[in-house]
Every structure is written in C-alpha cells, then in structure tokens.
Amino acid sequence: FAGVIVLLLFHFQRFAVFQCQMAEINTDQAAFEALPELTLANESLWELSENGVAKIPNHKWCPSSKCTVSNICKPCDRKFLIIMSVGRGASTTLTWMMDQLPGVRMAGENNDLLKKVHDTLSETVYHPIFMGEAGRKGSSWGHNKIQRGTVACAVQHIFETINQPLPQDIDDKETIIGFKTVRFHENITMKNLSKYVQFVKESFPCARIIVNIRSDVEALTASIKKQKWSKGVETSLISAEAKLGLSNLKQIAKLFGEQAILLDSTKWTKNVDEINRVVDWLGFESTCHFKEIMELNTNGRARGGQVNNEMSVTCKYAS
C-alpha cells in the first residue's frame, strides 16, 4: 500500500510540474503575441538611424512585417515571393514570368513542402513535452530554451537550399527567393487554414504572396478532367473540389491581408495589364512591364508557346 501511495505522489508531482510548464508556455505565448514589430536582442546587430531606432531591413518589400530578432536569426534579412495557386491555373507560366524580373529567382512546385514542414515542427519543436522541457538540463527531453523567431531561419534555409544560386553567383543575399505551391489550400479545414497561414507569416515575415485563382470553374473542371490522374473521377466531384479550392484561396488572400495580392488567371492570361498590376505591386518600375504573356506547361507539354520575354535593359526595382 505504501508503494502505491509513493507512486501516486510521484505522478502527482510530475503532473504539477507539467502544469507549471504549460502555464509558462502559455505565458510565453501571450508575451510573444504582444511583441512589438521589431524586438532587438542585440542592437549592435542592426544599423541604427540618427534617432537610435533600428532600421528594419527590406522595409520596402515588407513594410508591415513583424520580425523577432535574436543574435542567431534575423528573419527579415531575406525577401521571399510565394505563389499559392490552384492547379491548372497557369501557375507555371506565372512562376517563370516572375523569374524574369531582375533579382528574382523562382522555383517550381515542391510537393506541398510548406505544410509538411509545419506538420514536422508541430510534432517536434512545438510538441508540448519538448517545449515544456526547455531550459531543463538533465531531463530526457531537456535542451536550452529556443529564442523566439529563430525557427524561422531554419525554415527559410530549407527553401533556400532547394532553390540555390548558380555556382558563380557568390553574393546572393539581395536575391528575392521564390517558389510556387498548388497544394497549400487542398485537404484542409478552415481552422487549419488559419493556422498554416500564420505559420507562413511567422516563418517568412518578409514575403510577398501572390494568390492565383481560376474563377471560371467550368473551364478549370474541364482542364482537370483531361489530366491522366483524374481519369475515372466523376465530373461533379472535380467541380465541387474546384469550387472549394477557389473559396479556400480567396480566404488565404484575406488572411494574409496587405501581404498578398489576388490574381485571376481567367483574366490575366488574356490581358497582360493584369500581370503588370502585380509587377507594380511588387515594387518594380514600369520599365519592367511585360509586353505579352508567356506560355509554359500548356496543352499537356512541359514547354509550349511563348517561353521567353526579354525585359527592358532599364528594368529595375524602384529605389
């Protein structure tokens, strides 16, 4: 009986410790959410203006970014351009048109890597037990506390690694790194949609998001129906999924706010001015305007149609 009492006391003590740890996590989370737009762990890391206020890097690209800065991670140092698109919505053409802009290096799809990285971190770094053991050396899960905002640099490095510069491009820090995803909005509830968007905001605080839809659901359904992977699938089911995807992408654009722009391939594939509206929104000068729409991954071919669009020699990012 005495042994049972001791065992119960032991588990009660462990439960009490765990409750305290979770309370600490919740307190830290509340403090994190209340952080100002720029938190300086070490002001010597940043160039200071005359009045002593730190200058946020790349503020023209991400004027409303919230960057948590530490001595090991400055997540706003790298600019990103992310295209979140419906499949069969001319996203390949859009991706490589953006790649034509000076200082932009785009990459294609990556098998829904954004959500997969989020899910991996949720089961590891953000696991309640792992977080609860922060700063507790000697325990089975023990480790030093992870500074706020530092995980963002690890996430960014994954996407930098799979979209590397050419060997001769040594100085790459000013390059805008971009990629597209056509699965971010798929197989997801509205609640989880908000969670994933928040993850992108925190991991890529200095990113611009192009949300690309195809509002003509009938044409989208017909295009999907032609693909080998949709063989045998009922047209009504394809149409229903297309409508859900359209709704999810519109919601994603709203959740990102001024960090995102909504683009409709039903319109921009017929009117280059729609693409140039994005060029202006990104901050490039009018000399970077496209004269015609490129055409890639059309009619089931990896390449087809107009695949190159020479930019003006005076094209540059607005100073």
C-alpha positions as a Python dict, from the first residue, in 0.01 Angstrom:
ca = {
    (1, 'F'): (0, 0, 0),
    (2, 'A'): (285, 237, 89),
    (3, 'G'): (435, 172, -252),
    (4, 'V'): (110, 271, -422),
    (5, 'I'): (100, 595, -221),
    (6, 'V'): (457, 679, -321),
    (7, 'L'): (377, 606, -686),
    (8, 'L'): (68, 827, -675),
    (9, 'L'): (263, 1110, -513),
    (10, 'F'): (531, 1078, -780),
    (11, 'H'): (279, 1105, -1064),
    (12, 'F'): (101, 1392, -890),
    (13, 'Q'): (430, 1578, -862),
    (14, 'R'): (506, 1514, -1231),
    (15, 'F'): (158, 1637, -1324),
    (16, 'A'): (205, 1952, -1115),
    (17, 'V'): (540, 2019, -1282),
    (18, 'F'): (384, 1966, -1625),
    (19, 'Q'): (101, 2207, -1540),
    (20, 'C'): (357, 2470, -1436),
    (21, 'Q'): (548, 2412, -1758),
    (22, 'M'): (233, 2454, -1967),
    (23, 'A'): (147, 2771, -1774),
    (24, 'E'): (494, 2901, -1857),
    (25, 'I'): (443, 2814, -2224),
    (26, 'N'): (108, 2996, -2229),
    (27, 'T'): (266, 3297, -2060),
    (28, 'D'): (549, 3296, -2312),
    (29, 'Q'): (298, 3270, -2597),
    (30, 'A'): (98, 3565, -2467),
    (31, 'A'): (418, 3766, -2433),
    (32, 'F'): (520, 3663, -2785),
    (33, 'E'): (189, 3778, -2932),
    (34, 'A'): (231, 4113, -2757),
    (35, 'L'): (577, 4173, -2903),
    (36, 'P'): (631, 4499, -3093),
    (37, 'E'): (700, 4485, -3464),
    (38, 'L'): (1074, 4469, -3405),
    (39, 'T'): (1232, 4312, -3097),
    (40, 'L'): (1604, 4364, -3061),
    (41, 'A'): (1808, 4105, -2877),
    (42, 'N'): (2126, 4295, -2957),
    (43, 'E'): (2109, 4641, -3115),
    (44, 'S'): (2466, 4611, -3240),
    (45, 'L'): (2337, 4367, -3499),
    (46, 'W'): (2140, 4640, -3671),
    (47, 'E'): (2220, 4967, -3839),
    (48, 'L'): (2067, 5248, -3632),
    (49, 'S'): (1917, 5567, -3769),
    (50, 'E'): (2005, 5910, -3628),
    (51, 'N'): (1735, 5889, -3361),
    (52, 'G'): (1860, 5549, -3246),
    (53, 'V'): (1572, 5347, -3391),
    (54, 'A'): (1671, 5027, -3567),
    (55, 'K'): (1610, 5018, -3941),
    (56, 'I'): (1415, 4712, -4046),
    (57, 'P'): (1591, 4557, -4348),
    (58, 'N'): (1399, 4527, -4673),
    (59, 'H'): (1122, 4750, -4538),
    (60, 'K'): (1010, 4838, -4892),
    (61, 'W'): (944, 4476, -4972),
    (62, 'C'): (777, 4402, -4638),
    (63, 'P'): (671, 4733, -4477),
    (64, 'S'): (428, 4573, -4231),
    (65, 'S'): (644, 4278, -4129),
    (66, 'K'): (679, 4170, -3768),
    (67, 'C'): (1033, 4049, -3711),
    (68, 'T'): (1153, 3894, -3388),
    (69, 'V'): (1529, 3944, -3394),
    (70, 'S'): (1788, 3748, -3199),
    (71, 'N'): (2164, 3708, -3209),
    (72, 'I'): (2130, 3395, -3424),
    (73, 'C'): (1840, 3479, -3655),
    (74, 'K'): (1724, 3789, -3842),
    (75, 'P'): (1425, 3658, -4039),
    (76, 'C'): (1360, 3978, -4235),
    (77, 'D'): (1704, 3974, -4396),
    (78, 'R'): (1579, 3760, -4683),
    (79, 'K'): (1300, 3857, -4924),
    (80, 'F'): (1062, 3588, -5048),
    (81, 'L'): (796, 3568, -5319),
    (82, 'I'): (547, 3283, -5276),
    (83, 'I'): (285, 3189, -5535),
    (84, 'M'): (-13, 3000, -5392),
    (85, 'S'): (-220, 2879, -5681),
    (86, 'V'): (-487, 2644, -5798),
    (87, 'G'): (-360, 2360, -6015),
    (88, 'R'): (-431, 2403, -6386),
    (89, 'G'): (-442, 2778, -6332),
    (90, 'A'): (-139, 2879, -6545),
    (91, 'S'): (77, 2881, -6231),
    (92, 'T'): (382, 2753, -6422),
    (93, 'T'): (357, 3044, -6664),
    (94, 'L'): (310, 3287, -6376),
    (95, 'T'): (610, 3143, -6190),
    (96, 'W'): (852, 3180, -6476),
    (97, 'M'): (723, 3524, -6571),
    (98, 'M'): (808, 3637, -6218),
    (99, 'D'): (1150, 3475, -6263),
    (100, 'Q'): (1210, 3720, -6550),
    (101, 'L'): (1210, 4013, -6306),
    (102, 'P'): (1558, 4131, -6203),
    (103, 'G'): (1682, 3996, -5873),
    (104, 'V'): (1411, 3728, -5852),
    (105, 'R'): (1491, 3356, -5854),
    (106, 'M'): (1182, 3137, -5869),
    (107, 'A'): (1140, 2762, -5832),
    (108, 'G'): (854, 2534, -5921),
    (109, 'E'): (642, 2307, -5702),
    (110, 'N'): (787, 2120, -5405),
    (111, 'N'): (518, 1864, -5317),
    (112, 'D'): (343, 2080, -5054),
    (113, 'L'): (663, 2136, -4855),
    (114, 'L'): (519, 2431, -4660),
    (115, 'K'): (253, 2224, -4486),
    (116, 'K'): (489, 1930, -4438),
    (117, 'V'): (748, 2147, -4263),
    (118, 'H'): (474, 2293, -4042),
    (119, 'D'): (349, 1944, -3951),
    (120, 'T'): (701, 1821, -3874),
    (121, 'L'): (769, 2115, -3643),
    (122, 'S'): (433, 2066, -3471),
    (123, 'E'): (531, 1711, -3383),
    (124, 'T'): (884, 1803, -3271),
    (125, 'V'): (994, 2155, -3182),
    (126, 'Y'): (643, 2269, -3089),
    (127, 'H'): (545, 1946, -2917),
    (128, 'P'): (415, 2029, -2563),
    (129, 'I'): (664, 1799, -2390),
    (130, 'F'): (960, 1933, -2590),
    (131, 'M'): (855, 2293, -2521),
    (132, 'G'): (790, 2214, -2155),
    (133, 'E'): (1141, 2078, -2104),
    (134, 'A'): (1312, 2391, -2242),
    (135, 'G'): (1592, 2503, -2011),
    (136, 'R'): (1574, 2185, -1805),
    (137, 'K'): (1908, 2010, -1850),
    (138, 'G'): (1926, 1655, -1719),
    (139, 'S'): (1577, 1551, -1828),
    (140, 'S'): (1514, 1310, -2114),
    (141, 'W'): (1374, 1592, -2333),
    (142, 'G'): (1593, 1870, -2191),
    (143, 'H'): (1750, 2144, -2402),
    (144, 'N'): (1828, 2515, -2389),
    (145, 'K'): (1537, 2748, -2448),
    (146, 'I'): (1478, 2830, -2814),
    (147, 'Q'): (1473, 3204, -2874),
    (148, 'R'): (1156, 3342, -3030),
    (149, 'G'): (1174, 3381, -3405),
    (150, 'T'): (1482, 3166, -3457),
    (151, 'V'): (1297, 2868, -3605),
    (152, 'A'): (1202, 3096, -3897),
    (153, 'C'): (1561, 3099, -4020),
    (154, 'A'): (1572, 2719, -4018),
    (155, 'V'): (1252, 2706, -4225),
    (156, 'Q'): (1382, 2968, -4467),
    (157, 'H'): (1709, 2780, -4509),
    (158, 'I'): (1521, 2471, -4632),
    (159, 'F'): (1365, 2671, -4915),
    (160, 'E'): (1692, 2850, -4990),
    (161, 'T'): (1867, 2513, -5012),
    (162, 'I'): (1628, 2375, -5274),
    (163, 'N'): (1647, 2696, -5479),
    (164, 'Q'): (2019, 2760, -5487),
    (165, 'P'): (2205, 3022, -5692),
    (166, 'L'): (2437, 2923, -5971),
    (167, 'P'): (2793, 2847, -5850),
    (168, 'Q'): (2922, 3176, -5990),
    (169, 'D'): (2662, 3383, -5801),
    (170, 'I'): (2853, 3412, -5475),
    (171, 'D'): (2680, 3716, -5324),
    (172, 'D'): (2316, 3613, -5313),
    (173, 'K'): (2182, 3797, -5008),
    (174, 'E'): (1979, 4053, -5206),
    (175, 'T'): (1808, 3798, -5427),
    (176, 'I'): (1434, 3751, -5385),
    (177, 'I'): (1377, 3376, -5338),
    (178, 'G'): (1051, 3247, -5480),
    (179, 'F'): (854, 2929, -5528),
    (180, 'K'): (503, 2813, -5607),
    (181, 'T'): (267, 2568, -5443),
    (182, 'V'): (-61, 2436, -5584),
    (183, 'R'): (-149, 2221, -5279),
    (184, 'F'): (-133, 2462, -4987),
    (185, 'H'): (-512, 2512, -4997),
    (186, 'E'): (-604, 2147, -5050),
    (187, 'N'): (-734, 1889, -4799),
    (188, 'I'): (-758, 2142, -4520),
    (189, 'T'): (-1025, 2274, -4284),
    (190, 'M'): (-1089, 2645, -4240),
    (191, 'K'): (-948, 2628, -3886),
    (192, 'N'): (-626, 2468, -4006),
    (193, 'L'): (-610, 2713, -4296),
    (194, 'S'): (-565, 3000, -4048),
    (195, 'K'): (-301, 2800, -3862),
    (196, 'Y'): (-96, 2731, -4174),
    (197, 'V'): (-119, 3093, -4290),
    (198, 'Q'): (5, 3209, -3951),
    (199, 'F'): (298, 2967, -3982),
    (200, 'V'): (393, 3120, -4319),
    (201, 'K'): (366, 3471, -4174),
    (202, 'E'): (599, 3384, -3887),
    (203, 'S'): (843, 3182, -4098),
    (204, 'F'): (857, 3428, -4390),
    (205, 'P'): (786, 3770, -4236),
    (206, 'C'): (943, 3945, -4535),
    (207, 'A'): (744, 3766, -4806),
    (208, 'R'): (500, 3879, -5071),
    (209, 'I'): (225, 3631, -5157),
    (210, 'I'): (60, 3603, -5498),
    (211, 'V'): (-267, 3409, -5465),
    (212, 'N'): (-365, 3283, -5809),
    (213, 'I'): (-719, 3155, -5873),
    (214, 'R'): (-911, 3044, -6180),
    (215, 'S'): (-1261, 3183, -6138),
    (216, 'D'): (-1401, 3002, -6441),
    (217, 'V'): (-1479, 2679, -6254),
    (218, 'E'): (-1630, 2515, -6562),
    (219, 'A'): (-1311, 2568, -6763),
    (220, 'L'): (-1099, 2458, -6467),
    (221, 'T'): (-1302, 2141, -6427),
    (222, 'A'): (-1266, 2062, -6797),
    (223, 'S'): (-889, 2117, -6779),
    (224, 'I'): (-854, 1886, -6476),
    (225, 'K'): (-1074, 1625, -6644),
    (226, 'K'): (-819, 1597, -6927),
    (227, 'Q'): (-536, 1501, -6690),
    (228, 'K'): (-435, 1135, -6655),
    (229, 'W'): (-456, 1146, -6276),
    (230, 'S'): (-825, 1242, -6291),
    (231, 'K'): (-926, 950, -6510),
    (232, 'G'): (-1239, 784, -6373),
    (233, 'V'): (-1323, 1067, -6132),
    (234, 'E'): (-1677, 1199, -6158),
    (235, 'T'): (-1705, 1544, -6315),
    (236, 'S'): (-1934, 1660, -6034),
    (237, 'L'): (-1669, 1570, -5775),
    (238, 'I'): (-1397, 1756, -5967),
    (239, 'S'): (-1624, 2061, -5994),
    (240, 'A'): (-1708, 2053, -5622),
    (241, 'E'): (-1339, 2033, -5528),
    (242, 'A'): (-1261, 2317, -5769),
    (243, 'K'): (-1524, 2537, -5601),
    (244, 'L'): (-1387, 2452, -5255),
    (245, 'G'): (-1034, 2531, -5371),
    (246, 'L'): (-1150, 2866, -5507),
    (247, 'S'): (-1311, 2950, -5173),
    (248, 'N'): (-1001, 2845, -4977),
    (249, 'L'): (-765, 3050, -5193),
    (250, 'K'): (-981, 3361, -5157),
    (251, 'Q'): (-978, 3311, -4780),
    (252, 'I'): (-599, 3271, -4784),
    (253, 'A'): (-566, 3607, -4962),
    (254, 'K'): (-782, 3768, -4692),
    (255, 'L'): (-582, 3611, -4410),
    (256, 'F'): (-253, 3744, -4549),
    (257, 'G'): (-401, 4094, -4581),
    (258, 'E'): (-177, 4352, -4745),
    (259, 'Q'): (100, 4093, -4766),
    (260, 'A'): (-89, 3927, -5054),
    (261, 'I'): (-243, 4011, -5390),
    (262, 'L'): (-526, 3814, -5553),
    (263, 'L'): (-483, 3729, -5920),
    (264, 'D'): (-728, 3554, -6152),
    (265, 'S'): (-578, 3351, -6437),
    (266, 'T'): (-911, 3367, -6620),
    (267, 'K'): (-833, 3738, -6665),
    (268, 'W'): (-454, 3773, -6670),
    (269, 'T'): (-398, 3504, -6935),
    (270, 'K'): (-599, 3725, -7168),
    (271, 'N'): (-476, 4065, -7050),
    (272, 'V'): (-110, 4137, -6978),
    (273, 'D'): (-210, 4451, -6785),
    (274, 'E'): (-326, 4222, -6503),
    (275, 'I'): (25, 4079, -6473),
    (276, 'N'): (175, 4427, -6485),
    (277, 'R'): (-52, 4525, -6197),
    (278, 'V'): (136, 4261, -5995),
    (279, 'V'): (470, 4394, -6120),
    (280, 'D'): (374, 4739, -5988),
    (281, 'W'): (251, 4594, -5658),
    (282, 'L'): (582, 4416, -5608),
    (283, 'G'): (759, 4749, -5639),
    (284, 'F'): (928, 4723, -5978),
    (285, 'E'): (944, 5021, -6213),
    (286, 'S'): (713, 5046, -6514),
    (287, 'T'): (1009, 4962, -6738),
    (288, 'C'): (963, 4605, -6608),
    (289, 'H'): (616, 4574, -6757),
    (290, 'F'): (559, 4269, -6977),
    (291, 'K'): (451, 4321, -7335),
    (292, 'E'): (295, 3978, -7376),
    (293, 'I'): (202, 3670, -7176),
    (294, 'M'): (448, 3383, -7170),
    (295, 'E'): (311, 3035, -7222),
    (296, 'L'): (452, 2731, -7042),
    (297, 'N'): (318, 2389, -6947),
    (298, 'T'): (27, 2423, -7190),
    (299, 'N'): (-160, 2151, -7377),
    (300, 'G'): (-1, 1887, -7157),
    (301, 'R'): (354, 1980, -7263),
    (302, 'A'): (634, 2081, -7028),
    (303, 'R'): (703, 2370, -7260),
    (304, 'G'): (488, 2523, -7528),
    (305, 'G'): (422, 2859, -7686),
    (306, 'Q'): (600, 3180, -7586),
    (307, 'V'): (864, 3078, -7330),
    (308, 'N'): (1084, 3385, -7313),
    (309, 'N'): (1014, 3752, -7263),
    (310, 'E'): (1311, 3988, -7278),
    (311, 'M'): (1294, 4263, -7019),
    (312, 'S'): (1397, 4621, -7084),
    (313, 'V'): (1761, 4691, -7002),
    (314, 'T'): (1636, 4973, -6775),
    (315, 'C'): (1410, 4739, -6577),
    (316, 'K'): (1486, 4756, -6204),
    (317, 'Y'): (1334, 4754, -5860),
    (318, 'A'): (1204, 5100, -5767),
    (319, 'S'): (1450, 5285, -5549),
}
